Amino acid sequence: MNAVCKQNQYSNSEDFDGLGQSSRQGRVPVPGVAPGRRQPRSYAGGEERQATSRAFSQGSKEIKRHFASCARRSRMLSCRCLQLNKACPVLARMLTSTTSGSQASQDIEGGHVPIHVNNGVDHVQAMNERKALHTLLAKNQADLPPKKMKDSYIEVLLPLGSQPEIREKYLNVHNSVRFGRILEDLDSLGVLICYTHTKHEAAQRSPLSIVTALVDKIGLRKEVIHPDCDIKFTGNVSWVGRTSMEVKMHMLQLHDGIYSPVLDATFVMVARDPENKRAAYVNPLVPEGPEEEKIFQEGELNKSRRTDFSKASLLKMAPTSEERNIVHSIFLNTLDPRTISFRSRLLPSNSVWMEDAKFKGLEICHPQERNIFNRVFGGFLMRKAFELGWASACSYGNSRPYVVAVDDIMFQKPVEIGSLLLLSSQVCYTERNYIQIRVHTEVYDPSTREHHTTNVFHFTFMLDKEIPQIVPKTYGESMLYLDGKRHFNSAMTENRTVPQQNATFGRK
């Protein structure tokens, strides 16, 4: 088995039923015939016709044996994938994609971890089956049994070192692991952890739909993730509200027989009813001991911090006195000293205008990345936004960027299948060899010509050398600059709280 999933008290295997597969291989090759060529016809008569008939009969037997062998391999693969799907959905799609050449479907009852619906009939049927789960919903939170942190604890192994055949999907051109793929796995793992926390004991499944609401923060402890060493993910529910849950996850990598920390992530997930139409209550969380009490209180503080940060948003409130001075200082530094005009602006040396530091991208939302609700997975959106942000940082700094932190990713609106997803990345703040990237995504409806914001992503990168200073020209760009500075300061503050942060950031 290519992945190992450990749960503290029970397996969530009943939450998954079935695994469909498709192949991009096209026709099955006929023995004795070169690929891409048709079997030649024979117009010979007499003995030649008999010889041809015998050869064709023998070829038919070979074809039958070939098809039988393919069928056996297909059954073995389906069985293997089904076992993996029941044990650990986070990496099941990885195995099927690298084995069969296409992403296999996963019928996960929650509806957020990758479910690839083959056609409209399957989608309607799955939604009809979920309607029966409404009877398992609680009228209020007090009706649900309390859970402990250890009840939702999960470990997942990504065997990049012990099983080299799965590395291709995670490998980048710099011979390290693609961080966008890690974001996808973290999103899937966070959903699985929440399903485990909300599992209905009698039905042995969760009646809820779990949706990623926010990526609060992801802090990197190491600059490079090695592609030839096993990776372990761990995580559990660390705080709950009435309909929301905070999930803390950790990623570790095996070096010299020891798993060392690579990153820490905090996600906020929300619970919805089985049809994803309204909010639903989640099980209360009861901390055990001083350590868990501290973790739970951190969840409360995180909620308060997010509320305060939202209230102080530059879209709602004016900049602080210190921030206004920063903007005015930048403005004065760009005035042409030879003129007495506010309109005459000069770019300082070793600087770049903010309007010249943009990248754009477009994604057509195909059904390949949809869930049971016919919407695109949050992990897929995070990967695409990160890759565009990385490209922006690479182009701006003319060298390879290393991700330091991800924070404050808001999922404001779901992305429907068939939408045109427009991505726009902007370098919004720089300091020494650090660069702050903001990626804004929106869906465009060609029929109505309307744009709707779906996500805003914030990425902090580090480069090997000092980079030019980004300079805003307009008031709107100045607000982007200040917002980027706020996110950069927040990311750096979080990273300083991690022991040995600077030491572990050295390359190996």
Short mmCIF file of C-alpha atoms in Angstrom, two decimals:
data_model
loop_
_atom_site.label_atom_id
_atom_site.label_comp_id
_atom_site.label_asym_id
_atom_site.label_seq_id
_atom_site.Cartn_x
_atom_site.Cartn_y
_atom_site.Cartn_z
CA MET A 1 0.00 0.00 0.00
CA ASN A 2 1.39 3.37 -1.06
CA ALA A 3 0.08 5.35 1.87
CA VAL A 4 -0.53 4.68 5.52
CA CYS A 5 -3.27 6.37 7.50
CA LYS A 6 -3.50 5.97 11.28
CA GLN A 7 -6.46 7.08 13.39
CA ASN A 8 -6.60 7.09 17.13
CA GLN A 9 -9.73 5.10 17.92
CA TYR A 10 -11.47 4.04 14.78
CA SER A 11 -11.15 3.89 11.04
CA ASN A 12 -13.20 6.18 8.87
CA SER A 13 -13.45 3.54 6.18
CA GLU A 14 -17.25 3.57 6.11
CA ASP A 15 -17.10 7.15 4.92
CA PHE A 16 -15.83 5.98 1.56
CA ASP A 17 -17.53 3.58 -0.78
CA GLY A 18 -16.23 2.75 -4.22
CA LEU A 19 -13.49 3.87 -6.55
CA GLY A 20 -14.05 4.40 -10.25
CA GLN A 21 -11.24 4.61 -12.73
CA SER A 22 -10.73 5.84 -16.25
CA SER A 23 -7.81 5.41 -18.60
CA ARG A 24 -6.22 7.66 -21.14
CA GLN A 25 -4.50 4.80 -22.85
CA GLY A 26 -7.10 4.53 -25.62
CA ARG A 27 -7.12 1.26 -27.57
CA VAL A 28 -5.54 -1.85 -26.17
CA PRO A 29 -2.61 -2.83 -28.42
CA VAL A 30 -3.04 -5.97 -30.50
CA PRO A 31 -0.16 -8.46 -30.21
CA GLY A 32 1.90 -8.65 -33.35
CA VAL A 33 0.65 -5.33 -34.71
CA ALA A 34 2.69 -2.14 -34.35
CA PRO A 35 1.02 0.57 -32.29
CA GLY A 36 -0.96 3.05 -34.38
CA ARG A 37 -1.19 0.68 -37.42
CA ARG A 38 -4.23 -1.25 -38.58
CA GLN A 39 -4.16 -5.02 -39.01
CA PRO A 40 -3.55 -5.67 -42.75
CA ARG A 41 -6.22 -7.48 -44.72
CA SER A 42 -5.41 -10.66 -46.65
CA TYR A 43 -6.87 -11.30 -50.12
CA ALA A 44 -4.90 -14.53 -50.75
CA GLY A 45 -6.71 -17.71 -51.67
CA GLY A 46 -6.26 -21.44 -51.14
CA GLU A 47 -3.43 -22.47 -48.84
CA GLU A 48 -2.51 -18.87 -48.20
CA ARG A 49 -6.09 -18.19 -46.99
CA GLN A 50 -5.95 -21.26 -44.70
CA ALA A 51 -2.57 -20.20 -43.34
CA THR A 52 -3.91 -16.72 -42.76
CA SER A 53 -6.98 -18.18 -41.02
CA ARG A 54 -4.80 -20.29 -38.73
CA ALA A 55 -2.61 -17.29 -37.96
CA PHE A 56 -5.66 -15.14 -37.27
CA SER A 57 -7.08 -17.85 -34.98
CA GLN A 58 -3.80 -18.04 -33.11
CA GLY A 59 -3.72 -14.22 -32.94
CA SER A 60 -7.27 -14.20 -31.55
CA LYS A 61 -6.20 -16.52 -28.74
CA GLU A 62 -3.31 -14.19 -27.97
CA ILE A 63 -5.70 -11.24 -27.99
CA LYS A 64 -8.05 -13.06 -25.62
CA ARG A 65 -5.16 -13.87 -23.28
CA HIS A 66 -4.03 -10.26 -23.53
CA PHE A 67 -7.48 -8.94 -22.61
CA ALA A 68 -7.77 -11.44 -19.76
CA SER A 69 -4.40 -10.31 -18.42
CA CYS A 70 -5.49 -6.67 -18.66
CA ALA A 71 -8.71 -7.49 -16.83
CA ARG A 72 -6.80 -9.22 -14.02
CA ARG A 73 -4.46 -6.26 -13.67
CA SER A 74 -7.42 -3.89 -13.67
CA ARG A 75 -9.16 -5.88 -10.91
CA MET A 76 -5.96 -5.97 -8.86
CA LEU A 77 -5.47 -2.22 -9.28
CA SER A 78 -9.11 -1.50 -8.42
CA CYS A 79 -8.84 -3.64 -5.29
CA ARG A 80 -5.58 -1.95 -4.30
CA CYS A 81 -6.98 1.54 -4.88
CA LEU A 82 -10.17 0.71 -2.98
CA GLN A 83 -8.13 -0.44 0.00
CA LEU A 84 -6.09 2.75 -0.11
CA ASN A 85 -9.21 4.84 -0.57
CA LYS A 86 -10.79 3.32 2.52
CA ALA A 87 -7.63 3.66 4.57
CA CYS A 88 -6.46 7.10 3.51
CA PRO A 89 -8.24 9.34 1.02
CA VAL A 90 -5.65 12.10 1.20
CA LEU A 91 -3.19 10.33 -1.06
CA ALA A 92 -5.46 7.90 -2.88
CA ARG A 93 -5.71 10.13 -5.94
CA MET A 94 -1.92 10.26 -6.07
CA LEU A 95 -1.61 6.48 -6.37
CA THR A 96 -4.26 6.16 -9.05
CA SER A 97 -2.95 9.04 -11.12
CA THR A 98 0.61 7.73 -11.13
CA THR A 99 -0.44 4.14 -11.72
CA SER A 100 -3.13 4.41 -14.36
CA GLY A 101 -2.15 7.72 -15.91
CA SER A 102 -5.37 9.45 -14.91
CA GLN A 103 -7.00 10.65 -11.73
CA ALA A 104 -9.33 8.04 -10.36
CA SER A 105 -12.57 8.99 -8.71
CA GLN A 106 -13.17 8.77 -5.00
CA ASP A 107 -16.69 8.44 -3.66
CA ILE A 108 -16.22 10.12 -0.30
CA GLU A 109 -19.47 10.81 1.44
CA GLY A 110 -18.43 14.21 2.77
CA GLY A 111 -18.19 15.72 -0.67
CA HIS A 112 -15.01 17.82 -0.36
CA VAL A 113 -12.08 15.43 -0.45
CA PRO A 114 -11.63 14.68 -4.18
CA ILE A 115 -14.74 13.09 -5.69
CA HIS A 116 -14.65 12.97 -9.44
CA VAL A 117 -18.18 12.46 -10.77
CA ASN A 118 -18.23 10.73 -14.13
CA ASN A 119 -21.46 12.23 -15.45
CA GLY A 120 -24.55 14.18 -14.50
CA VAL A 121 -26.50 11.04 -13.58
CA ASP A 122 -23.90 10.05 -10.97
CA HIS A 123 -23.98 13.56 -9.52
CA VAL A 124 -27.78 13.56 -9.17
CA GLN A 125 -27.78 10.06 -7.71
CA ALA A 126 -25.10 10.96 -5.15
CA MET A 127 -27.00 14.07 -4.08
CA ASN A 128 -30.22 12.09 -3.70
CA GLU A 129 -28.46 9.56 -1.49
CA ARG A 130 -27.16 12.34 0.75
CA LYS A 131 -30.66 13.65 1.45
CA ALA A 132 -31.23 10.71 3.80
CA LEU A 133 -28.41 11.98 6.03
CA HIS A 134 -30.55 14.92 7.17
CA THR A 135 -32.08 12.66 9.82
CA LEU A 136 -28.66 12.43 11.54
CA LEU A 137 -28.30 16.19 11.99
CA ALA A 138 -28.55 17.63 15.50
CA LYS A 139 -31.11 20.30 16.39
CA ASN A 140 -28.52 22.06 18.56
CA GLN A 141 -24.92 21.52 19.61
CA ALA A 142 -25.87 20.26 23.10
CA ASP A 143 -27.42 17.15 21.50
CA LEU A 144 -24.05 16.05 20.12
CA PRO A 145 -21.57 13.99 22.19
CA PRO A 146 -18.36 15.86 23.12
CA LYS A 147 -15.15 14.74 21.47
CA LYS A 148 -11.51 14.86 22.52
CA MET A 149 -8.54 16.07 20.50
CA LYS A 150 -7.15 12.57 20.29
CA ASP A 151 -10.40 11.34 18.73
CA SER A 152 -9.67 13.24 15.53
CA TYR A 153 -5.89 12.71 15.49
CA ILE A 154 -4.65 11.29 12.18
CA GLU A 155 -1.27 10.42 10.70
CA VAL A 156 -0.75 10.07 6.95
CA LEU A 157 2.42 8.85 5.27
CA LEU A 158 3.54 10.08 1.85
CA PRO A 159 6.24 7.53 0.90
CA LEU A 160 8.35 9.58 -1.50
CA GLY A 161 11.52 7.89 -0.31
CA SER A 162 10.41 4.29 0.03
CA GLN A 163 8.29 4.27 -3.16
CA PRO A 164 10.05 6.29 -5.88
CA GLU A 165 7.33 5.68 -8.48
CA ILE A 166 5.08 8.30 -6.89
CA ARG A 167 7.67 11.11 -6.89
CA GLU A 168 6.91 12.34 -10.39
CA LYS A 169 3.70 14.06 -9.35
CA TYR A 170 5.46 15.91 -6.51
CA LEU A 171 8.75 16.73 -8.22
CA ASN A 172 9.59 20.23 -9.49
CA VAL A 173 12.33 21.40 -11.85
CA HIS A 174 14.61 22.26 -8.92
CA ASN A 175 14.60 18.65 -7.70
CA SER A 176 12.50 19.41 -4.65
CA VAL A 177 8.84 18.88 -3.75
CA ARG A 178 6.13 21.02 -5.37
CA PHE A 179 4.63 23.06 -2.56
CA GLY A 180 1.36 23.42 -4.46
CA ARG A 181 0.85 19.66 -4.15
CA ILE A 182 1.46 19.91 -0.41
CA LEU A 183 -1.27 22.57 -0.20
CA GLU A 184 -3.68 20.19 -1.92
CA ASP A 185 -2.85 17.40 0.53
CA LEU A 186 -3.18 19.69 3.55
CA ASP A 187 -6.63 20.78 2.36
CA SER A 188 -7.73 17.16 1.94
CA LEU A 189 -6.27 16.13 5.29
CA GLY A 190 -8.01 19.00 7.08
CA VAL A 191 -11.36 17.90 5.71
CA LEU A 192 -10.72 14.27 6.67
CA ILE A 193 -9.83 15.29 10.23
CA CYS A 194 -13.12 17.18 10.54
CA TYR A 195 -15.07 14.19 9.23
CA THR A 196 -13.39 12.10 11.89
CA HIS A 197 -14.36 14.58 14.61
CA THR A 198 -18.00 14.71 13.47
CA LYS A 199 -18.49 11.01 12.82
CA HIS A 200 -21.91 9.73 13.91
CA GLU A 201 -21.24 6.65 16.05
CA ALA A 202 -24.46 4.83 15.21
CA ALA A 203 -24.26 5.37 11.46
CA GLN A 204 -20.43 5.11 11.44
CA ARG A 205 -20.17 8.08 9.13
CA SER A 206 -20.33 11.87 9.22
CA PRO A 207 -23.61 13.37 8.00
CA LEU A 208 -21.99 16.75 7.39
CA SER A 209 -20.39 18.46 4.43
CA ILE A 210 -17.07 20.05 5.39
CA VAL A 211 -15.91 23.15 3.54
CA THR A 212 -12.58 24.98 3.83
CA ALA A 213 -13.36 28.51 5.01
CA LEU A 214 -9.92 29.89 5.73
CA VAL A 215 -6.23 29.05 5.70
CA ASP A 216 -5.22 30.98 8.80
CA LYS A 217 -1.49 30.43 8.51
CA ILE A 218 1.16 28.06 7.20
CA GLY A 219 4.68 28.52 8.51
CA LEU A 220 7.66 26.85 6.86
CA ARG A 221 10.53 25.66 9.02
CA LYS A 222 12.71 24.45 6.16
CA GLU A 223 13.57 26.01 2.86
CA VAL A 224 13.72 22.83 0.79
CA ILE A 225 11.45 19.79 0.91
CA HIS A 226 13.41 16.81 -0.39
CA PRO A 227 11.74 14.60 -3.02
CA ASP A 228 13.48 11.37 -1.99
CA CYS A 229 12.51 11.25 1.70
CA ASP A 230 9.24 10.04 3.22
CA ILE A 231 6.83 12.70 4.46
CA LYS A 232 4.44 12.34 7.38
CA PHE A 233 1.37 14.50 7.97
CA THR A 234 -0.27 14.68 11.40
CA GLY A 235 -3.21 16.71 12.62
CA ASN A 236 -6.29 17.03 14.79
CA VAL A 237 -9.14 19.39 15.62
CA SER A 238 -7.76 22.00 18.03
CA TRP A 239 -10.78 24.27 18.59
CA VAL A 240 -14.49 24.29 17.74
CA GLY A 241 -17.25 26.85 17.63
CA ARG A 242 -20.88 26.05 16.97
CA THR A 243 -20.50 25.30 13.25
CA SER A 244 -16.78 25.76 12.65
CA MET A 245 -13.60 23.91 13.55
CA GLU A 246 -9.94 24.88 13.69
CA VAL A 247 -7.55 22.18 12.52
CA LYS A 248 -3.83 22.14 13.31
CA MET A 249 -1.63 20.08 11.01
CA HIS A 250 2.09 19.37 10.93
CA MET A 251 4.32 18.05 8.20
CA LEU A 252 7.52 16.17 8.97
CA GLN A 253 10.16 14.60 6.73
CA LEU A 254 12.37 11.60 7.40
CA HIS A 255 16.11 12.31 7.60
CA ASP A 256 18.62 9.80 9.01
CA GLY A 257 15.81 7.79 10.59
CA ILE A 258 14.25 10.79 12.36
CA TYR A 259 11.19 12.80 11.35
CA SER A 260 12.04 16.51 11.55
CA PRO A 261 9.45 19.33 11.34
CA VAL A 262 8.93 21.00 7.97
CA LEU A 263 5.80 23.12 8.37
CA ASP A 264 2.88 23.90 10.68
CA ALA A 265 -0.55 24.76 9.33
CA THR A 266 -3.79 26.06 10.80
CA PHE A 267 -7.01 25.74 8.78
CA VAL A 268 -10.55 26.79 9.65
CA MET A 269 -13.31 24.55 8.33
CA VAL A 270 -17.07 25.04 8.45
CA ALA A 271 -19.77 22.38 8.67
CA ARG A 272 -22.74 22.35 6.34
CA ASP A 273 -25.75 20.10 5.99
CA PRO A 274 -25.51 17.00 3.73
CA GLU A 275 -26.56 19.02 0.66
CA ASN A 276 -24.29 21.97 1.50
CA LYS A 277 -27.21 24.41 1.76
CA ARG A 278 -26.97 25.70 5.35
CA ALA A 279 -24.74 25.62 8.41
CA ALA A 280 -24.78 22.58 10.71
CA TYR A 281 -23.68 22.02 14.30
CA VAL A 282 -20.47 20.18 15.15
CA ASN A 283 -19.50 18.13 18.18
CA PRO A 284 -18.13 20.11 21.14
CA LEU A 285 -14.44 19.70 21.95
CA VAL A 286 -13.30 18.89 25.50
CA PRO A 287 -9.59 19.59 26.16
CA GLU A 288 -7.73 17.18 28.44
CA GLY A 289 -4.87 18.49 30.55
CA PRO A 290 -3.01 21.82 30.61
CA GLU A 291 -1.39 21.35 27.20
CA GLU A 292 -4.67 20.84 25.39
CA GLU A 293 -6.22 23.70 27.36
CA LYS A 294 -3.45 25.94 26.05
CA ILE A 295 -4.03 24.75 22.47
CA PHE A 296 -7.76 25.38 22.83
CA GLN A 297 -7.15 28.87 24.19
CA GLU A 298 -4.86 29.57 21.23
CA GLY A 299 -7.83 28.76 19.02
CA GLU A 300 -9.90 31.36 20.87
CA LEU A 301 -7.11 33.91 20.49
CA ASN A 302 -6.79 33.13 16.80
CA LYS A 303 -10.49 33.81 16.35
CA SER A 304 -10.20 37.16 18.16
CA ARG A 305 -7.10 38.07 16.13
CA ARG A 306 -8.90 37.35 12.87
CA THR A 307 -11.84 39.47 13.96
CA ASP A 308 -9.59 42.40 14.90
CA PHE A 309 -7.61 42.07 11.67
CA SER A 310 -10.84 42.16 9.67
CA LYS A 311 -12.12 45.24 11.48
CA ALA A 312 -8.85 47.07 10.83
CA SER A 313 -8.85 46.18 7.13
CA LEU A 314 -7.82 49.02 4.85
CA LEU A 315 -11.02 48.37 2.93
CA LYS A 316 -12.90 49.52 6.04
CA MET A 317 -10.60 51.77 8.06
CA ALA A 318 -8.07 54.50 7.22
CA PRO A 319 -4.36 53.69 7.63
CA THR A 320 -2.75 54.35 10.97
CA SER A 321 -0.67 57.49 11.55
CA GLU A 322 2.55 55.52 11.09
CA GLU A 323 1.28 53.97 7.85
CA ARG A 324 0.25 57.38 6.49
CA ASN A 325 3.77 58.64 7.13
CA ILE A 326 5.20 55.65 5.23
CA VAL A 327 3.00 56.35 2.21
CA HIS A 328 3.84 60.06 2.22
CA SER A 329 7.55 59.32 2.50
CA ILE A 330 7.36 57.04 -0.54
CA PHE A 331 5.46 59.74 -2.42
CA LEU A 332 8.06 62.41 -1.62
CA ASN A 333 10.85 60.07 -2.64
CA THR A 334 9.37 59.74 -6.12
CA LEU A 335 8.84 63.45 -6.87
CA ASP A 336 10.99 65.05 -9.55
CA PRO A 337 13.19 67.60 -7.71
CA ARG A 338 13.58 69.64 -10.90
CA THR A 339 9.90 70.55 -10.99
CA ILE A 340 7.37 71.89 -8.54
CA SER A 341 4.61 69.47 -9.47
CA PHE A 342 2.77 66.66 -7.72
CA ARG A 343 2.32 64.90 -11.05
CA SER A 344 5.95 64.67 -12.01
CA ARG A 345 7.11 61.32 -10.64
CA LEU A 346 10.48 59.63 -10.96
CA LEU A 347 11.28 56.02 -10.16
CA PRO A 348 14.10 55.77 -7.59
CA SER A 349 17.12 53.64 -8.37
CA ASN A 350 16.88 49.90 -7.75
CA SER A 351 13.09 50.13 -7.68
CA VAL A 352 10.11 48.89 -9.68
CA TRP A 353 6.72 50.53 -10.10
CA MET A 354 3.99 48.36 -8.63
CA GLU A 355 2.00 48.50 -11.88
CA ASP A 356 4.91 46.74 -13.62
CA ALA A 357 5.01 43.80 -11.18
CA LYS A 358 1.89 41.86 -12.13
CA PHE A 359 1.23 38.40 -13.51
CA LYS A 360 -2.09 37.06 -14.78
CA GLY A 361 -3.46 33.61 -15.44
CA LEU A 362 -6.62 31.86 -16.59
CA GLU A 363 -8.07 28.48 -15.68
CA ILE A 364 -11.06 26.85 -17.35
CA CYS A 365 -12.78 24.92 -14.55
CA HIS A 366 -13.18 21.43 -15.97
CA PRO A 367 -15.06 18.60 -14.20
CA GLN A 368 -11.76 16.82 -13.42
CA GLU A 369 -11.33 18.88 -10.25
CA ARG A 370 -14.94 18.94 -9.05
CA ASN A 371 -16.51 17.55 -5.92
CA ILE A 372 -19.92 16.05 -5.40
CA PHE A 373 -21.45 19.53 -5.28
CA ASN A 374 -20.14 20.34 -8.77
CA ARG A 375 -17.61 22.84 -7.44
CA VAL A 376 -13.84 23.10 -7.67
CA PHE A 377 -11.74 21.89 -4.73
CA GLY A 378 -10.10 24.48 -2.53
CA GLY A 379 -6.77 22.64 -2.69
CA PHE A 380 -6.70 22.95 -6.47
CA LEU A 381 -7.32 26.70 -6.22
CA MET A 382 -4.52 27.05 -3.67
CA ARG A 383 -2.08 25.18 -5.89
CA LYS A 384 -2.85 27.31 -8.94
CA ALA A 385 -2.62 30.55 -6.94
CA PHE A 386 0.66 29.51 -5.33
CA GLU A 387 2.24 28.57 -8.65
CA LEU A 388 1.29 31.94 -10.16
CA GLY A 389 2.60 33.74 -7.05
CA TRP A 390 5.84 31.77 -7.22
CA ALA A 391 6.27 32.70 -10.89
CA SER A 392 5.74 36.36 -10.00
CA ALA A 393 8.37 36.24 -7.27
CA CYS A 394 10.80 34.39 -9.54
CA SER A 395 10.37 36.93 -12.35
CA TYR A 396 10.67 39.91 -10.01
CA GLY A 397 13.78 38.74 -8.19
CA ASN A 398 15.48 36.99 -11.12
CA SER A 399 16.25 34.01 -8.91
CA ARG A 400 14.55 31.06 -7.28
CA PRO A 401 12.12 32.04 -4.50
CA TYR A 402 11.50 29.91 -1.40
CA VAL A 403 8.14 30.03 0.32
CA VAL A 404 8.32 31.20 3.92
CA ALA A 405 4.69 31.58 4.92
CA VAL A 406 1.11 31.41 3.68
CA ASP A 407 -1.58 33.26 5.58
CA ASP A 408 -5.10 34.63 5.51
CA ILE A 409 -6.48 32.74 2.52
CA MET A 410 -10.19 33.52 2.46
CA PHE A 411 -12.64 31.34 0.51
CA GLN A 412 -15.31 33.94 -0.17
CA LYS A 413 -17.27 32.27 -2.95
CA PRO A 414 -17.32 28.74 -4.40
CA VAL A 415 -16.06 28.19 -7.92
CA GLU A 416 -18.59 26.39 -10.09
CA ILE A 417 -17.60 23.95 -12.81
CA GLY A 418 -17.58 25.65 -16.20
CA SER A 419 -16.46 28.99 -14.79
CA LEU A 420 -13.58 30.99 -16.19
CA LEU A 421 -11.21 31.51 -13.27
CA LEU A 422 -9.08 34.65 -13.60
CA LEU A 423 -5.96 34.85 -11.43
CA SER A 424 -3.94 38.02 -10.87
CA SER A 425 -0.77 38.18 -8.81
CA GLN A 426 0.80 41.39 -7.55
CA VAL A 427 4.10 42.10 -5.84
CA CYS A 428 2.80 44.33 -3.06
CA TYR A 429 5.70 44.61 -0.60
CA THR A 430 9.45 43.97 -0.52
CA GLU A 431 12.03 44.11 2.24
CA ARG A 432 15.68 43.13 1.78
CA ASN A 433 15.46 39.65 0.19
CA TYR A 434 11.82 39.04 1.09
CA ILE A 435 8.87 39.54 -1.21
CA GLN A 436 5.14 39.59 -0.40
CA ILE A 437 2.78 38.40 -3.13
CA ARG A 438 -0.99 38.89 -3.25
CA VAL A 439 -3.00 36.69 -5.62
CA HIS A 440 -6.57 37.68 -6.35
CA THR A 441 -8.92 35.19 -8.04
CA GLU A 442 -12.32 35.83 -9.53
CA VAL A 443 -14.80 33.97 -11.70
CA TYR A 444 -16.07 35.45 -14.93
CA ASP A 445 -19.48 34.54 -16.31
CA PRO A 446 -19.38 35.01 -20.11
CA SER A 447 -23.17 35.04 -20.38
CA THR A 448 -23.65 37.93 -17.92
CA ARG A 449 -20.13 39.43 -18.21
CA GLU A 450 -20.01 39.65 -14.42
CA HIS A 451 -16.92 39.23 -12.23
CA HIS A 452 -17.07 37.86 -8.68
CA THR A 453 -14.13 37.58 -6.29
CA THR A 454 -13.64 34.04 -4.97
CA ASN A 455 -10.33 34.10 -3.11
CA VAL A 456 -7.47 36.32 -1.96
CA PHE A 457 -4.13 34.61 -1.26
CA HIS A 458 -1.08 35.97 0.57
CA PHE A 459 2.35 34.36 0.08
CA THR A 460 5.68 35.35 1.62
CA PHE A 461 8.82 34.34 -0.31
CA MET A 462 12.54 34.60 0.38
CA LEU A 463 15.24 34.88 -2.29
CA ASP A 464 19.00 34.37 -2.24
CA LYS A 465 19.80 38.04 -2.84
CA GLU A 466 18.39 41.46 -2.14
CA ILE A 467 15.70 42.53 -4.57
CA PRO A 468 14.50 45.88 -5.94
CA GLN A 469 12.08 47.87 -3.85
CA ILE A 470 8.46 47.89 -4.99
CA VAL A 471 7.05 51.42 -5.28
CA PRO A 472 3.32 52.28 -5.38
CA LYS A 473 2.23 55.20 -7.55
CA THR A 474 -1.52 55.57 -6.88
CA TYR A 475 -3.47 55.68 -3.63
CA GLY A 476 -4.96 52.25 -4.33
CA GLU A 477 -1.50 50.78 -4.85
CA SER A 478 -0.37 52.43 -1.62
CA MET A 479 -3.15 50.57 0.22
CA LEU A 480 -1.99 47.32 -1.37
CA TYR A 481 1.54 48.14 -0.21
CA LEU A 482 0.41 48.71 3.38
CA ASP A 483 -1.74 45.57 3.35
CA GLY A 484 1.23 43.56 2.09
CA LYS A 485 3.41 45.06 4.82
CA ARG A 486 0.88 44.00 7.44
CA HIS A 487 0.81 40.42 6.18
CA PHE A 488 4.60 40.33 5.93
CA ASN A 489 5.02 41.53 9.52
CA SER A 490 2.45 39.00 10.71
CA ALA A 491 4.24 36.16 8.91
CA MET A 492 7.64 37.15 10.28
CA THR A 493 6.25 37.43 13.82
CA GLU A 494 4.73 33.97 13.58
CA ASN A 495 7.96 32.47 12.25
CA ARG A 496 10.04 34.00 15.04
CA THR A 497 7.92 32.15 17.59
CA VAL A 498 9.08 28.82 16.14
CA PRO A 499 12.25 27.57 17.85
CA GLN A 500 15.36 27.33 15.68
CA GLN A 501 13.57 29.00 12.78
CA ASN A 502 16.63 30.72 11.37
CA ALA A 503 18.85 27.70 11.85
CA THR A 504 16.53 25.30 10.04
CA PHE A 505 16.11 27.69 7.11
CA GLY A 506 19.62 26.97 5.91
CA ARG A 507 19.83 24.82 2.80
CA LYS A 508 21.16 21.33 3.02
#
